[in-house]
Amino acid sequence: KAGVTQTPRYLIKTRGQQVTLSCSPISGHRSVSWYQQTPGQGLQFLFEYFSETQRNKGNFPGRFSGRQFSNSRSEMNVSTLELGDSALYLCASSLAPGATNEKLFFGSGTQLSVL
Amino acid sequence: QQQVKQSPQSLIVQKGGISIINCAYENTAFDYFPWYQQFPGKGPALLIAIRPDVSEKKEGRFTISFNKSAKQFSLHIMDSQPGDSATYFCAASPYNQGGKLIFGQGTELSVKP
């Protein structure tokens, strides 16, 4: 069974640009969460999607947005990039929200560098 | 109140020894406590998880001890091996919000041969 797939693996952008990251969850998984990982702030929750609806949102500015498609694939978008957005962006999938389905499986991430 | 505090930041253990990593939380709404292992260049991988209705859970060489009254939980790695060298994260999530994990800052474990 294929794991969580994130594309691209590496990305270099300049300040002010926007970027879109893609995530394909494990087959059969319907819930997708996004996290930002930096050396200073660690792993921080961005948002969670289930059935094409945002279920939870972390404490990030509105420049960070996401969406989920009917096949459970998800994208996240960051507009007007800032230097501080340089990070590893991780996608995680689970079967569905709920107490018995909470095992999150992470992809290898997209390393974003903002110059 | 949303924080999970993890210690130590780094840990060096001899092969065959016991590695112990501790976490503390404040939010009593947390009811799911997983531990993740991350190797360089990879995403975190779930090791073991516990709920507050049990005080200990063991899976192979990995054991979680949970103290609900003290709001603390810890990971014990028995018979530590060089292959266990990685960064370990504790995490917590509120009831029914398993996709929204609050992570500790991580512990970099190095197991010396």
PDB file of C-alpha atoms in Angstrom:
ATOM      1  CA  LYS A   1       0.000   0.000   0.000  1.00  0.00           C
ATOM      2  CA  ALA A   2       1.515   3.312  -1.014  1.00  0.00           C
ATOM      3  CA  GLY A   3       2.127   5.841   1.715  1.00  0.00           C
ATOM      4  CA  VAL A   4       1.296   9.523   1.797  1.00  0.00           C
ATOM      5  CA  THR A   5       2.755  11.199  -1.276  1.00  0.00           C
ATOM      6  CA  GLN A   6       3.762  14.834  -1.266  1.00  0.00           C
ATOM      7  CA  THR A   7       4.892  16.819  -4.268  1.00  0.00           C
ATOM      8  CA  PRO A   8       7.138  18.525  -4.980  1.00  0.00           C
ATOM      9  CA  ARG A   9       9.870  17.322  -2.624  1.00  0.00           C
ATOM     10  CA  TYR A  10      11.805  20.589  -2.787  1.00  0.00           C
ATOM     11  CA  LEU A  11      10.756  24.078  -3.795  1.00  0.00           C
ATOM     12  CA  ILE A  12      12.552  27.397  -3.985  1.00  0.00           C
ATOM     13  CA  LYS A  13      10.547  30.599  -4.208  1.00  0.00           C
ATOM     14  CA  THR A  14      11.169  34.297  -3.712  1.00  0.00           C
ATOM     15  CA  ARG A  15       9.431  36.660  -1.326  1.00  0.00           C
ATOM     16  CA  GLY A  16       6.025  37.798  -2.503  1.00  0.00           C
ATOM     17  CA  GLN A  17       5.369  34.775  -4.675  1.00  0.00           C
ATOM     18  CA  GLN A  18       2.753  32.171  -3.961  1.00  0.00           C
ATOM     19  CA  VAL A  19       3.130  28.415  -3.800  1.00  0.00           C
ATOM     20  CA  THR A  20       0.884  25.350  -3.991  1.00  0.00           C
ATOM     21  CA  LEU A  21       1.828  22.055  -2.373  1.00  0.00           C
ATOM     22  CA  SER A  22       0.128  18.759  -3.120  1.00  0.00           C
ATOM     23  CA  CYS A  23      -0.696  15.736  -0.986  1.00  0.00           C
ATOM     24  CA  SER A  24      -2.131  12.347  -1.936  1.00  0.00           C
ATOM     25  CA  PRO A  25      -3.286  10.418   1.132  1.00  0.00           C
ATOM     26  CA  ILE A  26      -3.056   6.682   1.661  1.00  0.00           C
ATOM     27  CA  SER A  27      -5.699   4.885  -0.361  1.00  0.00           C
ATOM     28  CA  GLY A  28      -8.911   4.761   1.646  1.00  0.00           C
ATOM     29  CA  HIS A  29      -7.917   7.579   3.973  1.00  0.00           C
ATOM     30  CA  ARG A  30     -10.343  10.449   3.881  1.00  0.00           C
ATOM     31  CA  SER A  31      -8.874  12.877   6.402  1.00  0.00           C
ATOM     32  CA  VAL A  32      -5.841  15.034   5.600  1.00  0.00           C
ATOM     33  CA  SER A  33      -3.933  17.310   7.973  1.00  0.00           C
ATOM     34  CA  TRP A  34      -1.107  19.732   7.241  1.00  0.00           C
ATOM     35  CA  TYR A  35       1.770  20.688   9.514  1.00  0.00           C
ATOM     36  CA  GLN A  36       4.663  23.128   9.319  1.00  0.00           C
ATOM     37  CA  GLN A  37       8.015  22.036  10.736  1.00  0.00           C
ATOM     38  CA  THR A  38      10.802  24.499  11.498  1.00  0.00           C
ATOM     39  CA  PRO A  39      13.883  24.218  13.751  1.00  0.00           C
ATOM     40  CA  GLY A  40      12.660  27.080  15.919  1.00  0.00           C
ATOM     41  CA  GLN A  41       8.927  26.401  16.237  1.00  0.00           C
ATOM     42  CA  GLY A  42       8.908  22.646  15.789  1.00  0.00           C
ATOM     43  CA  LEU A  43       5.835  20.936  14.378  1.00  0.00           C
ATOM     44  CA  GLN A  44       2.781  23.165  14.176  1.00  0.00           C
ATOM     45  CA  PHE A  45      -0.707  22.245  13.009  1.00  0.00           C
ATOM     46  CA  LEU A  46      -1.991  24.179  10.014  1.00  0.00           C
ATOM     47  CA  PHE A  47      -5.371  22.668   9.160  1.00  0.00           C
ATOM     48  CA  GLU A  48      -7.361  19.456   8.750  1.00  0.00           C
ATOM     49  CA  TYR A  49      -9.760  18.489   5.990  1.00  0.00           C
ATOM     50  CA  PHE A  50     -12.386  15.792   5.802  1.00  0.00           C
ATOM     51  CA  SER A  51     -14.982  15.310   3.064  1.00  0.00           C
ATOM     52  CA  GLU A  52     -13.758  18.450   1.312  1.00  0.00           C
ATOM     53  CA  THR A  53     -14.474  20.558   4.410  1.00  0.00           C
ATOM     54  CA  GLN A  54     -12.007  22.235   6.727  1.00  0.00           C
ATOM     55  CA  ARG A  55     -12.549  20.610  10.088  1.00  0.00           C
ATOM     56  CA  ASN A  56      -9.888  22.326  12.155  1.00  0.00           C
ATOM     57  CA  LYS A  57      -7.561  25.258  11.718  1.00  0.00           C
ATOM     58  CA  GLY A  58      -4.355  26.176  13.484  1.00  0.00           C
ATOM     59  CA  ASN A  59      -3.056  29.593  14.401  1.00  0.00           C
ATOM     60  CA  PHE A  60      -1.638  30.718  11.065  1.00  0.00           C
ATOM     61  CA  PRO A  61      -2.389  33.856   9.036  1.00  0.00           C
ATOM     62  CA  GLY A  62      -4.907  33.834   6.220  1.00  0.00           C
ATOM     63  CA  ARG A  63      -2.079  33.617   3.678  1.00  0.00           C
ATOM     64  CA  PHE A  64      -2.124  29.903   4.424  1.00  0.00           C
ATOM     65  CA  SER A  65      -5.055  28.097   2.886  1.00  0.00           C
ATOM     66  CA  GLY A  66      -5.945  24.623   1.795  1.00  0.00           C
ATOM     67  CA  ARG A  67      -8.531  22.526   0.116  1.00  0.00           C
ATOM     68  CA  GLN A  68      -9.492  18.925  -0.343  1.00  0.00           C
ATOM     69  CA  PHE A  69     -10.881  17.299  -3.453  1.00  0.00           C
ATOM     70  CA  SER A  70     -13.524  14.620  -3.786  1.00  0.00           C
ATOM     71  CA  ASN A  71     -10.817  11.932  -4.160  1.00  0.00           C
ATOM     72  CA  SER A  72      -9.382  13.055  -0.777  1.00  0.00           C
ATOM     73  CA  ARG A  73      -6.280  14.579  -2.345  1.00  0.00           C
ATOM     74  CA  SER A  74      -5.382  17.895  -0.780  1.00  0.00           C
ATOM     75  CA  GLU A  75      -3.485  21.032  -1.655  1.00  0.00           C
ATOM     76  CA  MET A  76      -2.233  23.855   0.482  1.00  0.00           C
ATOM     77  CA  ASN A  77      -1.451  27.318  -0.770  1.00  0.00           C
ATOM     78  CA  VAL A  78       0.706  30.036   0.703  1.00  0.00           C
ATOM     79  CA  SER A  79       0.324  33.474  -0.823  1.00  0.00           C
ATOM     80  CA  THR A  80       2.673  36.457  -0.551  1.00  0.00           C
ATOM     81  CA  LEU A  81       5.543  34.342   0.700  1.00  0.00           C
ATOM     82  CA  GLU A  82       7.739  35.644   3.519  1.00  0.00           C
ATOM     83  CA  LEU A  83      11.230  34.532   4.497  1.00  0.00           C
ATOM     84  CA  GLY A  84       9.776  33.005   7.659  1.00  0.00           C
ATOM     85  CA  ASP A  85       7.645  30.638   5.612  1.00  0.00           C
ATOM     86  CA  SER A  86      10.746  28.601   4.829  1.00  0.00           C
ATOM     87  CA  ALA A  87       9.971  25.234   6.376  1.00  0.00           C
ATOM     88  CA  LEU A  88       9.222  21.581   5.848  1.00  0.00           C
ATOM     89  CA  TYR A  89       5.521  21.218   5.127  1.00  0.00           C
ATOM     90  CA  LEU A  90       4.138  17.854   6.128  1.00  0.00           C
ATOM     91  CA  CYS A  91       0.905  16.235   5.124  1.00  0.00           C
ATOM     92  CA  ALA A  92      -0.653  13.461   7.181  1.00  0.00           C
ATOM     93  CA  SER A  93      -3.617  11.252   6.464  1.00  0.00           C
ATOM     94  CA  SER A  94      -5.942   9.128   8.564  1.00  0.00           C
ATOM     95  CA  LEU A  95      -8.963   6.977   7.877  1.00  0.00           C
ATOM     96  CA  ALA A  96     -11.401   9.571   9.178  1.00  0.00           C
ATOM     97  CA  PRO A  97     -11.874  11.856  12.156  1.00  0.00           C
ATOM     98  CA  GLY A  98     -12.978  10.164  15.310  1.00  0.00           C
ATOM     99  CA  ALA A  99     -11.633   8.512  18.395  1.00  0.00           C
ATOM    100  CA  THR A 100     -10.933   5.168  16.735  1.00  0.00           C
ATOM    101  CA  ASN A 101      -9.285   6.534  13.627  1.00  0.00           C
ATOM    102  CA  GLU A 102      -6.678   8.874  14.960  1.00  0.00           C
ATOM    103  CA  LYS A 103      -3.527   7.223  13.640  1.00  0.00           C
ATOM    104  CA  LEU A 104      -1.848   9.819  11.488  1.00  0.00           C
ATOM    105  CA  PHE A 105       0.496   8.724   8.738  1.00  0.00           C
ATOM    106  CA  PHE A 106       2.897  11.399   7.530  1.00  0.00           C
ATOM    107  CA  GLY A 107       4.459  11.961   4.156  1.00  0.00           C
ATOM    108  CA  SER A 108       8.119  12.940   3.742  1.00  0.00           C
ATOM    109  CA  GLY A 109       7.177  16.563   3.264  1.00  0.00           C
ATOM    110  CA  THR A 110       7.881  19.414   0.899  1.00  0.00           C
ATOM    111  CA  GLN A 111      10.934  21.486   1.800  1.00  0.00           C
ATOM    112  CA  LEU A 112      10.125  25.098   0.925  1.00  0.00           C
ATOM    113  CA  SER A 113      12.878  27.692   0.792  1.00  0.00           C
ATOM    114  CA  VAL A 114      11.922  31.348   0.425  1.00  0.00           C
ATOM    115  CA  LEU A 115      14.719  33.626  -0.790  1.00  0.00           C
TER     116      LEU A 115
ATOM    117  CA  GLN B   1      -2.757  25.761  27.864  1.00  0.00           C
ATOM    118  CA  GLN B   2      -2.226  24.224  24.454  1.00  0.00           C
ATOM    119  CA  GLN B   3       1.447  23.469  25.050  1.00  0.00           C
ATOM    120  CA  VAL B   4       3.151  20.144  25.399  1.00  0.00           C
ATOM    121  CA  LYS B   5       6.553  20.438  27.053  1.00  0.00           C
ATOM    122  CA  GLN B   6       9.163  17.817  26.231  1.00  0.00           C
ATOM    123  CA  SER B   7      12.509  17.045  27.824  1.00  0.00           C
ATOM    124  CA  PRO B   8      15.367  16.527  27.415  1.00  0.00           C
ATOM    125  CA  GLN B   9      16.193  18.327  24.179  1.00  0.00           C
ATOM    126  CA  SER B  10      18.935  15.807  23.437  1.00  0.00           C
ATOM    127  CA  LEU B  11      19.915  12.454  24.875  1.00  0.00           C
ATOM    128  CA  ILE B  12      22.936  10.208  24.506  1.00  0.00           C
ATOM    129  CA  VAL B  13      22.581   6.570  25.551  1.00  0.00           C
ATOM    130  CA  GLN B  14      24.867   3.584  25.273  1.00  0.00           C
ATOM    131  CA  LYS B  15      23.751   0.598  23.236  1.00  0.00           C
ATOM    132  CA  GLY B  16      21.638  -1.682  25.391  1.00  0.00           C
ATOM    133  CA  GLY B  17      20.674   1.111  27.772  1.00  0.00           C
ATOM    134  CA  ILE B  18      17.273   2.613  28.521  1.00  0.00           C
ATOM    135  CA  SER B  19      16.261   5.875  26.874  1.00  0.00           C
ATOM    136  CA  ILE B  20      13.680   7.955  28.741  1.00  0.00           C
ATOM    137  CA  ILE B  21      11.907  11.000  27.314  1.00  0.00           C
ATOM    138  CA  ASN B  22       9.374  12.995  29.304  1.00  0.00           C
ATOM    139  CA  CYS B  23       6.431  15.187  28.374  1.00  0.00           C
ATOM    140  CA  ALA B  24       4.009  17.329  30.341  1.00  0.00           C
ATOM    141  CA  TYR B  25       0.753  18.972  29.322  1.00  0.00           C
ATOM    142  CA  GLU B  26      -1.740  21.384  30.829  1.00  0.00           C
ATOM    143  CA  ASN B  27      -4.908  21.004  28.797  1.00  0.00           C
ATOM    144  CA  THR B  28      -7.161  18.472  30.521  1.00  0.00           C
ATOM    145  CA  ALA B  29      -9.165  18.171  27.299  1.00  0.00           C
ATOM    146  CA  PHE B  30      -6.314  16.209  25.747  1.00  0.00           C
ATOM    147  CA  ASP B  31      -7.226  12.547  25.549  1.00  0.00           C
ATOM    148  CA  TYR B  32      -4.882  11.024  22.990  1.00  0.00           C
ATOM    149  CA  PHE B  33      -1.114  10.920  23.443  1.00  0.00           C
ATOM    150  CA  PRO B  34       1.037   9.515  20.621  1.00  0.00           C
ATOM    151  CA  TRP B  35       4.789   9.338  20.233  1.00  0.00           C
ATOM    152  CA  TYR B  36       6.422   9.842  16.854  1.00  0.00           C
ATOM    153  CA  GLN B  37       9.884   8.966  15.569  1.00  0.00           C
ATOM    154  CA  GLN B  38      11.507  11.012  12.820  1.00  0.00           C
ATOM    155  CA  PHE B  39      14.625  10.235  10.820  1.00  0.00           C
ATOM    156  CA  PRO B  40      16.411  12.932   8.781  1.00  0.00           C
ATOM    157  CA  GLY B  41      14.672  13.576   5.496  1.00  0.00           C
ATOM    158  CA  LYS B  42      11.563  11.665   6.517  1.00  0.00           C
ATOM    159  CA  GLY B  43       8.216  12.533   8.011  1.00  0.00           C
ATOM    160  CA  PRO B  44       7.335  11.515  11.576  1.00  0.00           C
ATOM    161  CA  ALA B  45       6.209   7.911  12.010  1.00  0.00           C
ATOM    162  CA  LEU B  46       3.826   6.785  14.741  1.00  0.00           C
ATOM    163  CA  LEU B  47       5.568   4.614  17.335  1.00  0.00           C
ATOM    164  CA  ILE B  48       3.028   4.066  20.065  1.00  0.00           C
ATOM    165  CA  ALA B  49       0.045   5.894  21.540  1.00  0.00           C
ATOM    166  CA  ILE B  50      -1.959   5.885  24.759  1.00  0.00           C
ATOM    167  CA  ARG B  51      -5.233   7.181  26.133  1.00  0.00           C
ATOM    168  CA  PRO B  52      -5.670   8.487  29.699  1.00  0.00           C
ATOM    169  CA  ASP B  53      -7.715   5.493  30.841  1.00  0.00           C
ATOM    170  CA  VAL B  54      -4.560   3.336  31.072  1.00  0.00           C
ATOM    171  CA  SER B  55      -1.334   4.030  32.955  1.00  0.00           C
ATOM    172  CA  GLU B  56       1.039   2.048  30.775  1.00  0.00           C
ATOM    173  CA  LYS B  57       1.241   0.605  27.292  1.00  0.00           C
ATOM    174  CA  LYS B  58       4.007  -1.556  25.917  1.00  0.00           C
ATOM    175  CA  GLU B  59       4.811  -2.440  22.333  1.00  0.00           C
ATOM    176  CA  GLY B  60       8.036  -4.359  21.875  1.00  0.00           C
ATOM    177  CA  ARG B  61      10.909  -2.307  23.277  1.00  0.00           C
ATOM    178  CA  PHE B  62       8.758   0.835  23.550  1.00  0.00           C
ATOM    179  CA  THR B  63       6.676   1.664  26.633  1.00  0.00           C
ATOM    180  CA  ILE B  64       4.531   4.682  27.421  1.00  0.00           C
ATOM    181  CA  SER B  65       3.946   5.511  31.070  1.00  0.00           C
ATOM    182  CA  PHE B  66       1.058   7.870  31.755  1.00  0.00           C
ATOM    183  CA  ASN B  67       0.316   9.814  34.939  1.00  0.00           C
ATOM    184  CA  LYS B  68      -3.047  11.503  34.570  1.00  0.00           C
ATOM    185  CA  SER B  69      -3.003  13.336  37.916  1.00  0.00           C
ATOM    186  CA  ALA B  70       0.423  14.828  37.217  1.00  0.00           C
ATOM    187  CA  LYS B  71      -0.432  15.442  33.548  1.00  0.00           C
ATOM    188  CA  GLN B  72       2.774  13.789  32.476  1.00  0.00           C
ATOM    189  CA  PHE B  73       3.695  10.952  30.175  1.00  0.00           C
ATOM    190  CA  SER B  74       6.961   9.400  29.143  1.00  0.00           C
ATOM    191  CA  LEU B  75       8.508   7.111  26.543  1.00  0.00           C
ATOM    192  CA  HIS B  76      10.896   4.372  27.599  1.00  0.00           C
ATOM    193  CA  ILE B  77      13.020   2.650  24.966  1.00  0.00           C
ATOM    194  CA  MET B  78      14.466  -0.551  26.384  1.00  0.00           C
ATOM    195  CA  ASP B  79      17.657  -2.120  25.041  1.00  0.00           C
ATOM    196  CA  SER B  80      18.346   0.986  22.931  1.00  0.00           C
ATOM    197  CA  GLN B  81      20.052   0.323  19.586  1.00  0.00           C
ATOM    198  CA  PRO B  82      22.051   2.572  17.242  1.00  0.00           C
ATOM    199  CA  GLY B  83      19.157   2.247  14.775  1.00  0.00           C
ATOM    200  CA  ASP B  84      16.951   4.016  17.332  1.00  0.00           C
ATOM    201  CA  SER B  85      18.992   7.197  16.840  1.00  0.00           C
ATOM    202  CA  ALA B  86      16.392   9.699  15.660  1.00  0.00           C
ATOM    203  CA  THR B  87      14.294  12.612  16.860  1.00  0.00           C
ATOM    204  CA  TYR B  88      11.330  11.691  19.045  1.00  0.00           C
ATOM    205  CA  PHE B  89       8.226  13.801  19.456  1.00  0.00           C
ATOM    206  CA  CYS B  90       5.460  13.471  21.994  1.00  0.00           C
ATOM    207  CA  ALA B  91       2.090  14.879  21.050  1.00  0.00           C
ATOM    208  CA  ALA B  92      -1.441  15.316  22.330  1.00  0.00           C
ATOM    209  CA  SER B  93      -4.844  16.009  20.863  1.00  0.00           C
ATOM    210  CA  PRO B  94      -8.236  16.872  22.279  1.00  0.00           C
ATOM    211  CA  TYR B  95     -11.081  14.373  22.161  1.00  0.00           C
ATOM    212  CA  ASN B  96     -12.161  13.499  18.648  1.00  0.00           C
ATOM    213  CA  GLN B  97      -9.610  15.827  17.056  1.00  0.00           C
ATOM    214  CA  GLY B  98      -6.887  13.370  16.258  1.00  0.00           C
ATOM    215  CA  GLY B  99      -5.854  15.233  13.152  1.00  0.00           C
ATOM    216  CA  LYS B 100      -4.931  18.241  15.260  1.00  0.00           C
ATOM    217  CA  LEU B 101      -1.850  17.183  17.184  1.00  0.00           C
ATOM    218  CA  ILE B 102      -0.004  19.509  19.540  1.00  0.00           C
ATOM    219  CA  PHE B 103       3.639  18.421  19.431  1.00  0.00           C
ATOM    220  CA  GLY B 104       6.420  18.711  21.955  1.00  0.00           C
ATOM    221  CA  GLN B 105       9.677  20.319  20.811  1.00  0.00           C
ATOM    222  CA  GLY B 106      11.384  16.998  20.161  1.00  0.00           C
ATOM    223  CA  THR B 107      14.263  15.009  21.636  1.00  0.00           C
ATOM    224  CA  GLU B 108      17.283  14.121  19.557  1.00  0.00           C
ATOM    225  CA  LEU B 109      18.372  10.646  20.664  1.00  0.00           C
ATOM    226  CA  SER B 110      21.815   9.291  19.894  1.00  0.00           C
ATOM    227  CA  VAL B 111      22.583   5.684  20.787  1.00  0.00           C
ATOM    228  CA  LYS B 112      26.314   4.997  20.895  1.00  0.00           C
ATOM    229  CA  PRO B 113      27.618   1.527  19.928  1.00  0.00           C
TER     230      PRO B 113
END
